[in-house]
Each structure stands twice: as C-alpha cells, then as structure tokens.
Coordinates of C-alpha atoms in Angstrom, one line a residue:
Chain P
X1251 CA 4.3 82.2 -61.0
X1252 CA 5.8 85.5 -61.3
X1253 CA 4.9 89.4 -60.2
X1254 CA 6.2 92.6 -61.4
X1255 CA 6.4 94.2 -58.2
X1256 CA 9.2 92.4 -55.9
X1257 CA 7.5 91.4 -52.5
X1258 CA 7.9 93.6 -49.4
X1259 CA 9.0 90.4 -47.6
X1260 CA 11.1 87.6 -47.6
X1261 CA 9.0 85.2 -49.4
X1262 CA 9.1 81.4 -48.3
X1263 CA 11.0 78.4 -50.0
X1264 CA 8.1 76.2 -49.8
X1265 CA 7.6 75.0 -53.0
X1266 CA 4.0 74.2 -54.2
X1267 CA 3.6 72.8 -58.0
X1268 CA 0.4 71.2 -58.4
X1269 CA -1.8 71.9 -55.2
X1270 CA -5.3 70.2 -54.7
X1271 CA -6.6 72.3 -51.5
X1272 CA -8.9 75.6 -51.9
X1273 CA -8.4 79.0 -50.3
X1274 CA -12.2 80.8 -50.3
X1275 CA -12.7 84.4 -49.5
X1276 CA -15.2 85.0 -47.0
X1277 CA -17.6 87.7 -46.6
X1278 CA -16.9 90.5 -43.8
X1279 CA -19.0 93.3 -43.7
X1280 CA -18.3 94.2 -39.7
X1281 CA -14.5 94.0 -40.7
X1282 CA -13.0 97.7 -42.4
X1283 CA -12.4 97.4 -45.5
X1284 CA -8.6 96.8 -45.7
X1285 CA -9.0 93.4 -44.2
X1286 CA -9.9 90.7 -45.5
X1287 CA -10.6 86.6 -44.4
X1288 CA -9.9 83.3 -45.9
X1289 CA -11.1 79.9 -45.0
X1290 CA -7.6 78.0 -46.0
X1291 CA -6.2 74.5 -45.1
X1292 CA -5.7 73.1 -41.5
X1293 CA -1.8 72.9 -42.0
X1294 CA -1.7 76.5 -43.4
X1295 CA 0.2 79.1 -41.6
X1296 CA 0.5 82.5 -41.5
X1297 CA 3.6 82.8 -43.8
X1298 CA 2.1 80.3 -46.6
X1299 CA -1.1 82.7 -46.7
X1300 CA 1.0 85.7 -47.3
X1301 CA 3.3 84.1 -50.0
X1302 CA 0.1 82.1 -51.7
X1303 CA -2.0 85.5 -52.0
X1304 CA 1.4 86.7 -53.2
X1305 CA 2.2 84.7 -55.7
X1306 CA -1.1 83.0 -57.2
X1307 CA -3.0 86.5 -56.6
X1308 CA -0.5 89.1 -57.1
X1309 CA -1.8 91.0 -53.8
X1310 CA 0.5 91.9 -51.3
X1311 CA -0.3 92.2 -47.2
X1312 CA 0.7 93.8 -44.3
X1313 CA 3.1 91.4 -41.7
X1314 CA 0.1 91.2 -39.4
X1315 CA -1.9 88.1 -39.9
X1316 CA -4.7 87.2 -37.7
X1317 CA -5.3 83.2 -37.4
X1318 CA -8.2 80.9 -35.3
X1319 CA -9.3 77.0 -35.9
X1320 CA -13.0 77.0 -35.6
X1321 CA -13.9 74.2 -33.9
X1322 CA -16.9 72.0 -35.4
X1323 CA -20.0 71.1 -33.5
X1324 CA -21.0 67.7 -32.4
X1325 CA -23.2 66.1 -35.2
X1326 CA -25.2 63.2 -34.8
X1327 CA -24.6 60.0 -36.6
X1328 CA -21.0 58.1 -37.1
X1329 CA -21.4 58.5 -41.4
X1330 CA -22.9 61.8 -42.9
X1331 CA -24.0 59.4 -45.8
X1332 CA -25.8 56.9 -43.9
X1333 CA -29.4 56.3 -44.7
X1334 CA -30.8 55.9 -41.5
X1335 CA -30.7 58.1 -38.5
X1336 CA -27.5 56.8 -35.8
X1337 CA -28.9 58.1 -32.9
X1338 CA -26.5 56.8 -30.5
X1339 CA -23.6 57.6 -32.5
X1340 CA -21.8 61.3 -32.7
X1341 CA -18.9 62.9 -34.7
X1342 CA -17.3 66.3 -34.8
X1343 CA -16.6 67.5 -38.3
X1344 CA -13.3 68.7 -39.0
X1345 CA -12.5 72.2 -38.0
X1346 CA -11.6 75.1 -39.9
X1347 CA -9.0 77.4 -40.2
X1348 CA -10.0 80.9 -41.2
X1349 CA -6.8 83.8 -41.5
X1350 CA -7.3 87.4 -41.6
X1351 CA -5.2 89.9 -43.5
X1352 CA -4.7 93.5 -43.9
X1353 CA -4.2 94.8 -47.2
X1354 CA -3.0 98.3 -48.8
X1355 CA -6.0 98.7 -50.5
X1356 CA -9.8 98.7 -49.6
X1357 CA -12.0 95.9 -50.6
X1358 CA -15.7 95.5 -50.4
X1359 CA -17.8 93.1 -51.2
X1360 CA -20.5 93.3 -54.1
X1361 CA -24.2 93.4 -53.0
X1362 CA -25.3 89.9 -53.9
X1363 CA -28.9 89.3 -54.4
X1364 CA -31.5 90.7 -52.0
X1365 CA -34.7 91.2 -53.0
X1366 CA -37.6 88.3 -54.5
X1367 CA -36.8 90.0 -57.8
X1368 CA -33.6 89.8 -57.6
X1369 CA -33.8 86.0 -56.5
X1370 CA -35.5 84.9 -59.7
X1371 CA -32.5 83.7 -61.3
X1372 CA -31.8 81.2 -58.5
X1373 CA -35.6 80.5 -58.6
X1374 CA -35.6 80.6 -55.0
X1375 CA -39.5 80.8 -54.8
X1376 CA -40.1 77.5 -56.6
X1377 CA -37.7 76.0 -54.2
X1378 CA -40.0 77.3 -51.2
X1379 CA -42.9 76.1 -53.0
X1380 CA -41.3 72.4 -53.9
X1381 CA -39.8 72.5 -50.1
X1382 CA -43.0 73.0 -48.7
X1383 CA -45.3 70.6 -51.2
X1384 CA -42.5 67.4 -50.4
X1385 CA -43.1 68.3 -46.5
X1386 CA -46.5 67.6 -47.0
X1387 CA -46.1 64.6 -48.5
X1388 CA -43.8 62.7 -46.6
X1389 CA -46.1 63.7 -43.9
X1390 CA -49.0 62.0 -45.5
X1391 CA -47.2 59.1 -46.7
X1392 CA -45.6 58.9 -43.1
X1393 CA -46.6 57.3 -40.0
X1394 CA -48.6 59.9 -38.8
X1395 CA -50.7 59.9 -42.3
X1396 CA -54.0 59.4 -41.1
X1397 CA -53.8 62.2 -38.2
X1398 CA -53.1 64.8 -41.0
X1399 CA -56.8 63.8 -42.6
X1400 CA -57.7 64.8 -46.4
X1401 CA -56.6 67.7 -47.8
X1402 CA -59.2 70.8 -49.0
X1403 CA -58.9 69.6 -52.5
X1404 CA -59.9 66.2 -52.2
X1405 CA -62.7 67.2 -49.8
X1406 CA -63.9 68.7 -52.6
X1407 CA -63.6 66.0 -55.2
X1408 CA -64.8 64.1 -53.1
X1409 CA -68.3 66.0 -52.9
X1410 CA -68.0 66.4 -56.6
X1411 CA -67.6 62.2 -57.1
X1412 CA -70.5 62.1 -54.4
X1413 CA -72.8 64.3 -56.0
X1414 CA -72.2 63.0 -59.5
X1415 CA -73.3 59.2 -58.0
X1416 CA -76.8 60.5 -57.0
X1417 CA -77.6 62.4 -59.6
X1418 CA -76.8 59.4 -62.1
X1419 CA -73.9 60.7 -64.0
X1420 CA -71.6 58.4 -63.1
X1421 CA -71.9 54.5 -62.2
X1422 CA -69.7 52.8 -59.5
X1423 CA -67.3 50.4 -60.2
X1424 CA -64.7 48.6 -58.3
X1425 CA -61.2 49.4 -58.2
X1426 CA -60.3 48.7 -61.3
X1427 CA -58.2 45.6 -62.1
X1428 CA -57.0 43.1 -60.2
X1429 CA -54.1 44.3 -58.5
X1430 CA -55.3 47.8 -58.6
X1431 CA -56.6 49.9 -55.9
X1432 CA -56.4 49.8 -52.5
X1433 CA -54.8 46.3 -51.1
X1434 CA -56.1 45.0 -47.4
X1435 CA -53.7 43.6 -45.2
X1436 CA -50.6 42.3 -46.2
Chain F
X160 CA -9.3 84.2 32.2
X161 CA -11.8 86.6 31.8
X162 CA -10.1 89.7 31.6
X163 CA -8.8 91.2 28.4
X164 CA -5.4 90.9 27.5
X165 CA -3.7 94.7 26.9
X166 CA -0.4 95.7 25.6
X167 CA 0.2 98.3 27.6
X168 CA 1.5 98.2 31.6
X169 CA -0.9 101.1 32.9
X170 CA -4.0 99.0 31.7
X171 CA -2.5 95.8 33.1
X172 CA -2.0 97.3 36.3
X173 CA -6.0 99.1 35.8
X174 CA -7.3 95.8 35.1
X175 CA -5.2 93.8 38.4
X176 CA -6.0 96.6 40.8
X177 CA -10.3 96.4 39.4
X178 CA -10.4 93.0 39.7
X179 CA -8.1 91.9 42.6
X180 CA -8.6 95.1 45.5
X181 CA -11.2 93.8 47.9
X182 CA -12.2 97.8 48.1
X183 CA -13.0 98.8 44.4
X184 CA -12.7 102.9 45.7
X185 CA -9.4 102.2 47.0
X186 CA -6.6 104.5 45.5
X187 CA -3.2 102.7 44.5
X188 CA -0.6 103.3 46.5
X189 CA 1.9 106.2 45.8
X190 CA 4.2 104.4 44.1
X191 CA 1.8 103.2 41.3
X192 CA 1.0 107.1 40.8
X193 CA 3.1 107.9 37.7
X194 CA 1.8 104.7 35.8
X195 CA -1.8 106.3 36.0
X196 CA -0.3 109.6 34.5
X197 CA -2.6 110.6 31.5
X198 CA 0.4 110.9 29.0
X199 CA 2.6 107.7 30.0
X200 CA 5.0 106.4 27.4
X201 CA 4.1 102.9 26.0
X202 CA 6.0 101.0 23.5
X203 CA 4.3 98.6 21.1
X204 CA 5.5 94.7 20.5
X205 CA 6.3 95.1 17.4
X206 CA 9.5 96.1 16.1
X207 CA 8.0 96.7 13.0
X208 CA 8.2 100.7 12.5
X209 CA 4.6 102.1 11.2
X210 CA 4.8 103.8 7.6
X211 CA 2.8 106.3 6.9
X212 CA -0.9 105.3 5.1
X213 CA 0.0 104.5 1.7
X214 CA 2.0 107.5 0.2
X215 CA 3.4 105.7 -3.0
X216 CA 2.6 108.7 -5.1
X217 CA 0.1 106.9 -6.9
X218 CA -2.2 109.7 -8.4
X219 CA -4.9 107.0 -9.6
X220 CA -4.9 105.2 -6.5
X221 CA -8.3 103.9 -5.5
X222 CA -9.7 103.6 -8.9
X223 CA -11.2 100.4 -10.0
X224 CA -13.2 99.5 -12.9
X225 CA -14.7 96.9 -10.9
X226 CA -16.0 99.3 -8.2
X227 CA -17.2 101.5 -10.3
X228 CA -15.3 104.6 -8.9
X229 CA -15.0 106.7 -11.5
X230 CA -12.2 108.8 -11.9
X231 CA -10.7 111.2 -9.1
X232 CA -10.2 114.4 -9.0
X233 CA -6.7 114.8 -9.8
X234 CA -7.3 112.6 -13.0
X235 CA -7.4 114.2 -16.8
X236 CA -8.0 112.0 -20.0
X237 CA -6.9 113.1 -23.2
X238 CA -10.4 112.8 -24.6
X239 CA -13.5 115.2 -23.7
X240 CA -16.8 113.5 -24.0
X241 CA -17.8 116.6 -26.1
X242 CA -14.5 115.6 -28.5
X243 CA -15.9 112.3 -29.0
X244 CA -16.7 110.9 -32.9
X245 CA -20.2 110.1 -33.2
X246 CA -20.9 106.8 -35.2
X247 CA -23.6 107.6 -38.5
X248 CA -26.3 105.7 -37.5
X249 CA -28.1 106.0 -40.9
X250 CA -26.6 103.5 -43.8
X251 CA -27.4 106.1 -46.6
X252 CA -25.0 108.8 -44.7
X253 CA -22.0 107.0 -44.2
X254 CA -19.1 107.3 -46.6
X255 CA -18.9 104.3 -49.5
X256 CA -15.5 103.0 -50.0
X257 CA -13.7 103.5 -53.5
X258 CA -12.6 99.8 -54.9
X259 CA -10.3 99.9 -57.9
X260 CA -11.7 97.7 -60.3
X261 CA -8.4 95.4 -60.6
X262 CA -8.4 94.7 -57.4
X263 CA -6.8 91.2 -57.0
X264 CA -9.7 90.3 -54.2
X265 CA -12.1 90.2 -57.3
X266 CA -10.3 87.1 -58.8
X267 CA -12.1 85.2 -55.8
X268 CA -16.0 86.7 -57.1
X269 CA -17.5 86.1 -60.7
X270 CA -17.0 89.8 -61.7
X271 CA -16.9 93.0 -60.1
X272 CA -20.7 93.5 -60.1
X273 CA -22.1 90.1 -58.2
X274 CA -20.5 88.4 -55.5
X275 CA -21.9 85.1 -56.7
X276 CA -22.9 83.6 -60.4
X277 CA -26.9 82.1 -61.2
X278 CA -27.1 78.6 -61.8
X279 CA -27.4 79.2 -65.2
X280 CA -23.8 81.2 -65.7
X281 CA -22.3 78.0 -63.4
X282 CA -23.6 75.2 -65.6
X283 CA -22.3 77.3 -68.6
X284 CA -19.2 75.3 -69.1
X285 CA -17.4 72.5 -71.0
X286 CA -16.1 69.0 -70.5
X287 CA -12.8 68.6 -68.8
X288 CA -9.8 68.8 -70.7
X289 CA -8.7 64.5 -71.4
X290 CA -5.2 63.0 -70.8
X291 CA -5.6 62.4 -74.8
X292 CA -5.6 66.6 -75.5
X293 CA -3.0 67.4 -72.9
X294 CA -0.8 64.8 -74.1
X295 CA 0.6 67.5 -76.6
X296 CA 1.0 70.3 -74.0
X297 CA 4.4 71.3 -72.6
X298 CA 5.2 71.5 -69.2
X299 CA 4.6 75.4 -69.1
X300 CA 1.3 74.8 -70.8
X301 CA -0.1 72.2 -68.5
X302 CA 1.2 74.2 -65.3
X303 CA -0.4 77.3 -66.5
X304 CA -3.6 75.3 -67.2
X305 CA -3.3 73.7 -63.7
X306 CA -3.4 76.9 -61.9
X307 CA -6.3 78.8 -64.0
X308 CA -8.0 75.4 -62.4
X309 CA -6.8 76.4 -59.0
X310 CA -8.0 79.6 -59.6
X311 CA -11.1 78.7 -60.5
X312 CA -12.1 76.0 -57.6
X313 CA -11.1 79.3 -55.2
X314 CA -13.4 80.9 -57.2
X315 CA -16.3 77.8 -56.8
X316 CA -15.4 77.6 -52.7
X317 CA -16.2 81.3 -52.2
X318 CA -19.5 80.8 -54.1
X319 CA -20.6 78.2 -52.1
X320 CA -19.6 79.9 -49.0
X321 CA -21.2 82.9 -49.9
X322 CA -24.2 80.8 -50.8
X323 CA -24.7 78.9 -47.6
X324 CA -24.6 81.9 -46.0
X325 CA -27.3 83.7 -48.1
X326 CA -28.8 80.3 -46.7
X327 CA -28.3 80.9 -43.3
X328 CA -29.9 84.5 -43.4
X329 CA -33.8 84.5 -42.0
X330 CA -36.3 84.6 -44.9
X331 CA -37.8 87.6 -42.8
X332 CA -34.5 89.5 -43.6
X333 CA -34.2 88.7 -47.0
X334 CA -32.4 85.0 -46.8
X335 CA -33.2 81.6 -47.8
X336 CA -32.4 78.3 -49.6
X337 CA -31.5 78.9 -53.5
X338 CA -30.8 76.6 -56.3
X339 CA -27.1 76.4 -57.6
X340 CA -25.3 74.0 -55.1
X341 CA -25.5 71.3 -58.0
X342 CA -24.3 73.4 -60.4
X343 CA -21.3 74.4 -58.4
X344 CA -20.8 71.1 -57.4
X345 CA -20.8 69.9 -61.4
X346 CA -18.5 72.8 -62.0
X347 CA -16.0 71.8 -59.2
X348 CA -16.0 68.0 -60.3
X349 CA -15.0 69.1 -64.1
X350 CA -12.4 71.6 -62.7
X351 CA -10.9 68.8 -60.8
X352 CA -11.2 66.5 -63.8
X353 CA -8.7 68.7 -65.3
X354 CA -6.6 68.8 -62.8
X355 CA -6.4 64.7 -62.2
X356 CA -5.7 64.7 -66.3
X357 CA -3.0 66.9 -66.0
X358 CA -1.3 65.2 -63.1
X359 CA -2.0 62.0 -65.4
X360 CA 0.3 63.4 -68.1
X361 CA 2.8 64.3 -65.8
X362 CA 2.6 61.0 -64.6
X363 CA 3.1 59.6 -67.8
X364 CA 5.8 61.5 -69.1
X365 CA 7.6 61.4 -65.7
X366 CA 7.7 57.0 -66.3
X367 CA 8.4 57.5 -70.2
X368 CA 11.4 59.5 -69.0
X369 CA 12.5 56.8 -66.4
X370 CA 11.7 53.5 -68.5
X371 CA 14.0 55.5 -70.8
X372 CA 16.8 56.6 -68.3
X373 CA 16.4 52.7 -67.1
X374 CA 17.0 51.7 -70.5
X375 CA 20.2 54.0 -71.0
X376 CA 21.9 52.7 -68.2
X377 CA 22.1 48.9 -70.2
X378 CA 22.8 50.3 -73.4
X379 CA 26.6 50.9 -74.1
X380 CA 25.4 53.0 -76.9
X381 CA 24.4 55.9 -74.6
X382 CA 26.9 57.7 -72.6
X383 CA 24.8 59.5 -69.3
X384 CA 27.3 61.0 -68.1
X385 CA 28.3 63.1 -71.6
X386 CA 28.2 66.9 -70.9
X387 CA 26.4 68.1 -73.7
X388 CA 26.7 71.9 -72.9
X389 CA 30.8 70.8 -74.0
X390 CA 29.7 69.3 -77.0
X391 CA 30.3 65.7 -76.0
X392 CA 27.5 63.2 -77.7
X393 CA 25.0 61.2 -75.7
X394 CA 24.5 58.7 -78.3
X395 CA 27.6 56.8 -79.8
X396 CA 26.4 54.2 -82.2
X397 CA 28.9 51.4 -82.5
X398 CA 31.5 51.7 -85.4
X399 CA 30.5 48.4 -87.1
X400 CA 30.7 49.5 -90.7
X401 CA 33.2 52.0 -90.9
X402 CA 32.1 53.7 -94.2
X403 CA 28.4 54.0 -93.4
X404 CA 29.7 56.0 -90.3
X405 CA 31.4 58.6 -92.7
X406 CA 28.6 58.3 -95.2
X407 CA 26.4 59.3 -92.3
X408 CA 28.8 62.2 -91.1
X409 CA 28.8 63.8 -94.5
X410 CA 24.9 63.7 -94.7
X411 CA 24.5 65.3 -91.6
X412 CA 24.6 63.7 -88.9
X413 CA 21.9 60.4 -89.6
X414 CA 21.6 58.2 -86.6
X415 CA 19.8 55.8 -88.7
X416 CA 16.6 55.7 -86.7
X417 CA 13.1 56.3 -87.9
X418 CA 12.7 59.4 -86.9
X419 CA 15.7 60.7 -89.2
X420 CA 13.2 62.1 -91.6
X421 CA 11.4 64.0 -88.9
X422 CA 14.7 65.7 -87.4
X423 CA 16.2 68.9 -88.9
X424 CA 19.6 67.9 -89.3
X425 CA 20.5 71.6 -88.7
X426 CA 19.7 71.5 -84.9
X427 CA 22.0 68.4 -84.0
X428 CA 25.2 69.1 -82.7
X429 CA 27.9 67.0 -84.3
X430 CA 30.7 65.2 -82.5
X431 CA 33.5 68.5 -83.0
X432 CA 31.3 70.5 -80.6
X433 CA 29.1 73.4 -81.2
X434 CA 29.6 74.2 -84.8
X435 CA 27.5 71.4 -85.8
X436 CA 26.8 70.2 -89.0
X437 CA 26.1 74.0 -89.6
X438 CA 29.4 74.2 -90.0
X439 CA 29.7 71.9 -92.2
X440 CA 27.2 72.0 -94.4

C-alpha cells in the first residue's frame, strides 16, 4: 500500500498484511465537519488509526486523536443464542472503542432515507405490517390465547357459518377425519 | 468561675473590683487611677503581627461561579454581549458544507449520493473467489484482492451501523426497523470467504515452499547456500556421465527434468555467471 503524497508524520513500523478486524465510519451530525469517528478494534491506538486511514484510505489527519471504550450494558442471559430465556444469568458485551479524528477537509454525511417513499426500497412498511401480524399470533397461540378472544374477522364468519346452517344451505358435519379437528385432552 | 475571662488588665481589674468590693459605688483607690484611663495601652497575646485585610492585589477577588457574584466592577471581558454570534436557528439558513466528491471518507459509503445501499444493490453480488481460482494468482494479485475485501467489509460495518441506527430513530421522527440486515450479513460471509481462500493459498504455497526447502537440505544435488545474484548454480546434478553433461551444456542448459520443454532456455543462467546461455547461443 502506497500514497503519492508522503505522510506529514512519522508513520509506524507495525506491519499489517492480511488483517481480519473492521474499521466502520460512524455518523456525526453534532460533530463539525472536519471530524470524523470510527468504531475500530479494542487493541487499536491512536497511532494505528492514523497510519491505517493513511495507508489503506489515502486520507491524512491532524496529530490530535480523540479515543473512549464504550462500555456495554448488562444483558440478560449467559448465551445470546440460547433458546430459552436465563433469567438468573447476566453478561456484559464486549465494549467498543470508537476514535475521533480531524481531518483537512470537510466531510458530511449523505441524507440516507427519510421519508415512507423513500423507505420503499427497504420495504420497511411490510416489515411493520409482518411485525405486527406475528405479534398477534404468538399472542393467540400463547398462554394467554383465550383472554385475547376471537378476532373481528372470524366473528363475522362465524355469523356467516351460523346463518348459512338455519337457512339450510349448508349441513353439519363433524370434524372431518379422524385425526382432524380439534383434539380433547391429551 | 463565672466571670468572663479578658485579655486585657484594666478589665480584669473592672471585673475583680465589681465582683469582690463589698460597696459596688466604691471608687478604687488612687493608685488604680491610670489603669481606668480611657486610652490605656494594651498588648495582645499573640505575637503574631496583624496584616492588613487581604490586600494581595487580586482584582477578581470575591468572584465565584458558585455564588453566583457576577463580575465586579473593576472587571472587563474581551467579549460584549452585543458582540456575541448568534446561532441560525432555522436549518434552511445555515450555510451547507462543500464536500469534494473524491473525498477518501466516501470509500466507507456506497456512493457519494446514499449513505447506505437497498437490499436489493447488497444481494447484487457473486460467489466468493475458491482456493482452485486463486491458486494461479501471484502474491501481488492475491494481496491486492485481500484488501479490496477489507475495504469492502468497512464498507458492510458502516452500513449496518448506519442501519441500526436508522433502527434506533422513533417511527414518529422518521425511524424504524428495515429489511437488509440479511443481505449485509450474506454479503459479509462471501467477502470473508475470500479472504479465508486467499489466506488458504498462502497457506499452501507457504508449505509447498518449506516441504521443498526441507527436501533441499537432504539432497546433495542442491547447494542453499549458492548466491545466485554472483552467478553460482543452485542445482548441481551429479557428473555421472560425463558426455551427457557436455551434450546438455551445448543444448542449453537441459537439467533433464520434465519440465525442460516448458522452460525457455534463454532465461537460465549458466554456470560462467550472467552471460548465460545467451552468450552462447
């Protein structure tokens, strides 16, 4: 990795050939525009930062470095994964490091998405809608089922199944098959 | 005992002559006279002497922030409240900032224009590259390759940072969950695919290279130690048939391996240093 302009600085002799950690810019909008914040490593410090944005991003930045590990917050549960609720066990993620810079230059963000319209690529309506619909269900299908009662649409096939009975449309019949329908006890 | 306790004699003697003269109008006697003088001399305990109240020539003496003084009299600041800036309140007034549109920043964002990429441009990719493909890459290639892919899993973690905070905003002001975590999260995985396949063929070559150098060590064929830059030879097959040896000499330099027929005899470097079977031939 190689830049035209030569580096303001003395630049490290940590060598780093095939890394497998992530730098991510993060957005700042209450910060001026010539300074900008990365989430980096735990082990980072202020001198990698500068010669990593040097030399993988070709952007050089002022001496002054701003650093601060954001400490997690206590999360129930001893495995993230786990299917079941721990709720005598608690664990603190791991924290963050996040690094401030100031650069030459101005940087501002671009205006991500703001509007419903503008949302309709990421379809975050249907996601409300499907959100809101598997709610519902697990709340029927939970232990509190028969508290939630029946829902305005099947009141009103309900009615519909009930009027078609006594007016001799329709006939009754039992539930089907054997091993269909609604089973009694266990 | 009851009676104050004073410093001074002519108070004493007030006090003694109150409390102990069976007569209370009774004058002391005449030799007691110049005690009871209204301007008598009296000398403190102390040996301390008495400064004067506080005159360090402190001109902002007195002020506290925590008192809520307020300045004194004496005091001027450099800045009127009528100098003062005055923040612009309204969003539409204020002054936009001009970003050059090489910025290195955007390297971390999809393009200039959004700060982060619909599910559909994130699931718009290919497989990983395979140990098989890479296989044929040089080091230069497959370290360039390596650190596009660095690039781009930057690129993915400020996405999904970006995302979780669009997340985190109330739906009243705008915010809410969005699809596209999977799709990053597919993205990422092949990204990283590449990367392990890389580091595979590195792995490889690095054991292909040191089975090899293992191998040399045995075989009093190879010389390890030849310096090559001087034009010494590596490889010094043994001189069994004396006439083949020549034979091969003349023809240019034939190890008599398999992979003769591959090898341009131009580019070996014969045993009389760097003129080669150029030279020769």
């Amino acid at each position: 990795m190689t830049t035209a302009v030569p580096p303001s600085f003395r630049l490290g002799l940590k060598k780093i050939y095939l890394p497998d950690f992530t730098v991510a810019l993060k957005r700042t909008p209450f910060l001026p525009p010539t300074q900008a914040t990365f989430t980096v490593p735990l082990w980072f410090s202020k001198l990698d930062l500068r010669d990593y944005l040097y030399n993988v991003y070709k952007l050089p930045i002022s001496p002054s470095i701003r650093s601060y590990v954001r400490q997690s917050r206590l999360r129930q549960g001893a495995d993230p994964s786990a299917a079941r609720p721990q709720y005598k066990r608690w664990h603190r993620p791991r924290s963050t490091k996040i690094m401030t810079v100031e650069m030459g230059q101005g940087f501002v963000w671009p205006t991500g998405p703001r509007t419903e319209e503008d949302f309709k690529s990421w379809n975050k309506k249907e996601l409300k809608i499907a959100k809101e619909e598997n709610a519902a269900m697990q709340e029927r299908a939970g232990p509190g089922g028969d508290a939630v009662g029946v829902g305005e649409e099947r009141r009103a096939a309900m009615k519909e199944q009930a009027k078609a009975l006594l007016e001799g449309r329709e006939r009754w019949r039992s539930g089907g098959k054997e091993g269909q329908g609604i089973m009694f006890g266990r | 005992m009851a009676a104050p306790m004073h410093c001074s004699s002519a108070s004493l003697l007030r006090t003694t002559l109150l409390y102990h003269s069976p007569k209370p109008s009774a004058l002391p006697p005449l030799f007691l006279t110049p005690a009871f003088a209204a301007n008598s001399q009296t000398t403190s305990f102390s040996t301390t002497p008495r400064s004067p109240a506080r005159r360090d020539g402190n001109s902002s003496r007195g002020t506290s922030a925590l008192r809520h003084t307020g300045l004194n009299k004496k005091q001027r600041l450099s800045v009127r409240l009528s100098n003062l800036p005055r923040p612009v309140r309204d969003p539409a007034r204020r002054s936009t900032v001009e970003v050059s549109k090489d910025h290195p920043l955007y390297a971390f964002l999809p393009n200039s224009e959004s700060a982060i990429d619909t599910p559909e441009e994130l699931s718009a990719h290919g497989r990983a590259w395979t140990i098989t493909e890479l296989r044929n890459k040089d080091w230069e290639d497959l370290y360039r390759l390596y650190w596009v892919c660095v690039r781009e899993r930057n690129r993915i973690a400020t996405q999904e940072a970006e995302r979780e905070r669009i997340e985190n905003v109330p739906a009243a002001l705008g915010g809410g969950e969005i699809y596209g975590a999977m799709e990053a999260a597919m993205r990422d995985k092949a990204v990283k695919k590449t990367m392990a396949a890389i580091r595979g063929t590195l792995r490889e070559r690095w054991y292909a290279w040191e089975n090899a150098r293992v191998a040399a060590m045995d075989d009093e064929e190879v010389d390890l130690y030849a310096n090559t830059e001087n034009g010494e030879r590596a490889y010094l097959p043994k001189e069994d048939d004396a006439g083949e040896q020549a034979a091969n000499q003349v023809r240019g330099l034939n190890l008599g391996s398999e992979d003769d027929y591959r090898t341009d005899p131009s580019t070996l470097q014969g045993p009389d240093g760097g003129r080669g079977a150029n030279a020769r031939a």
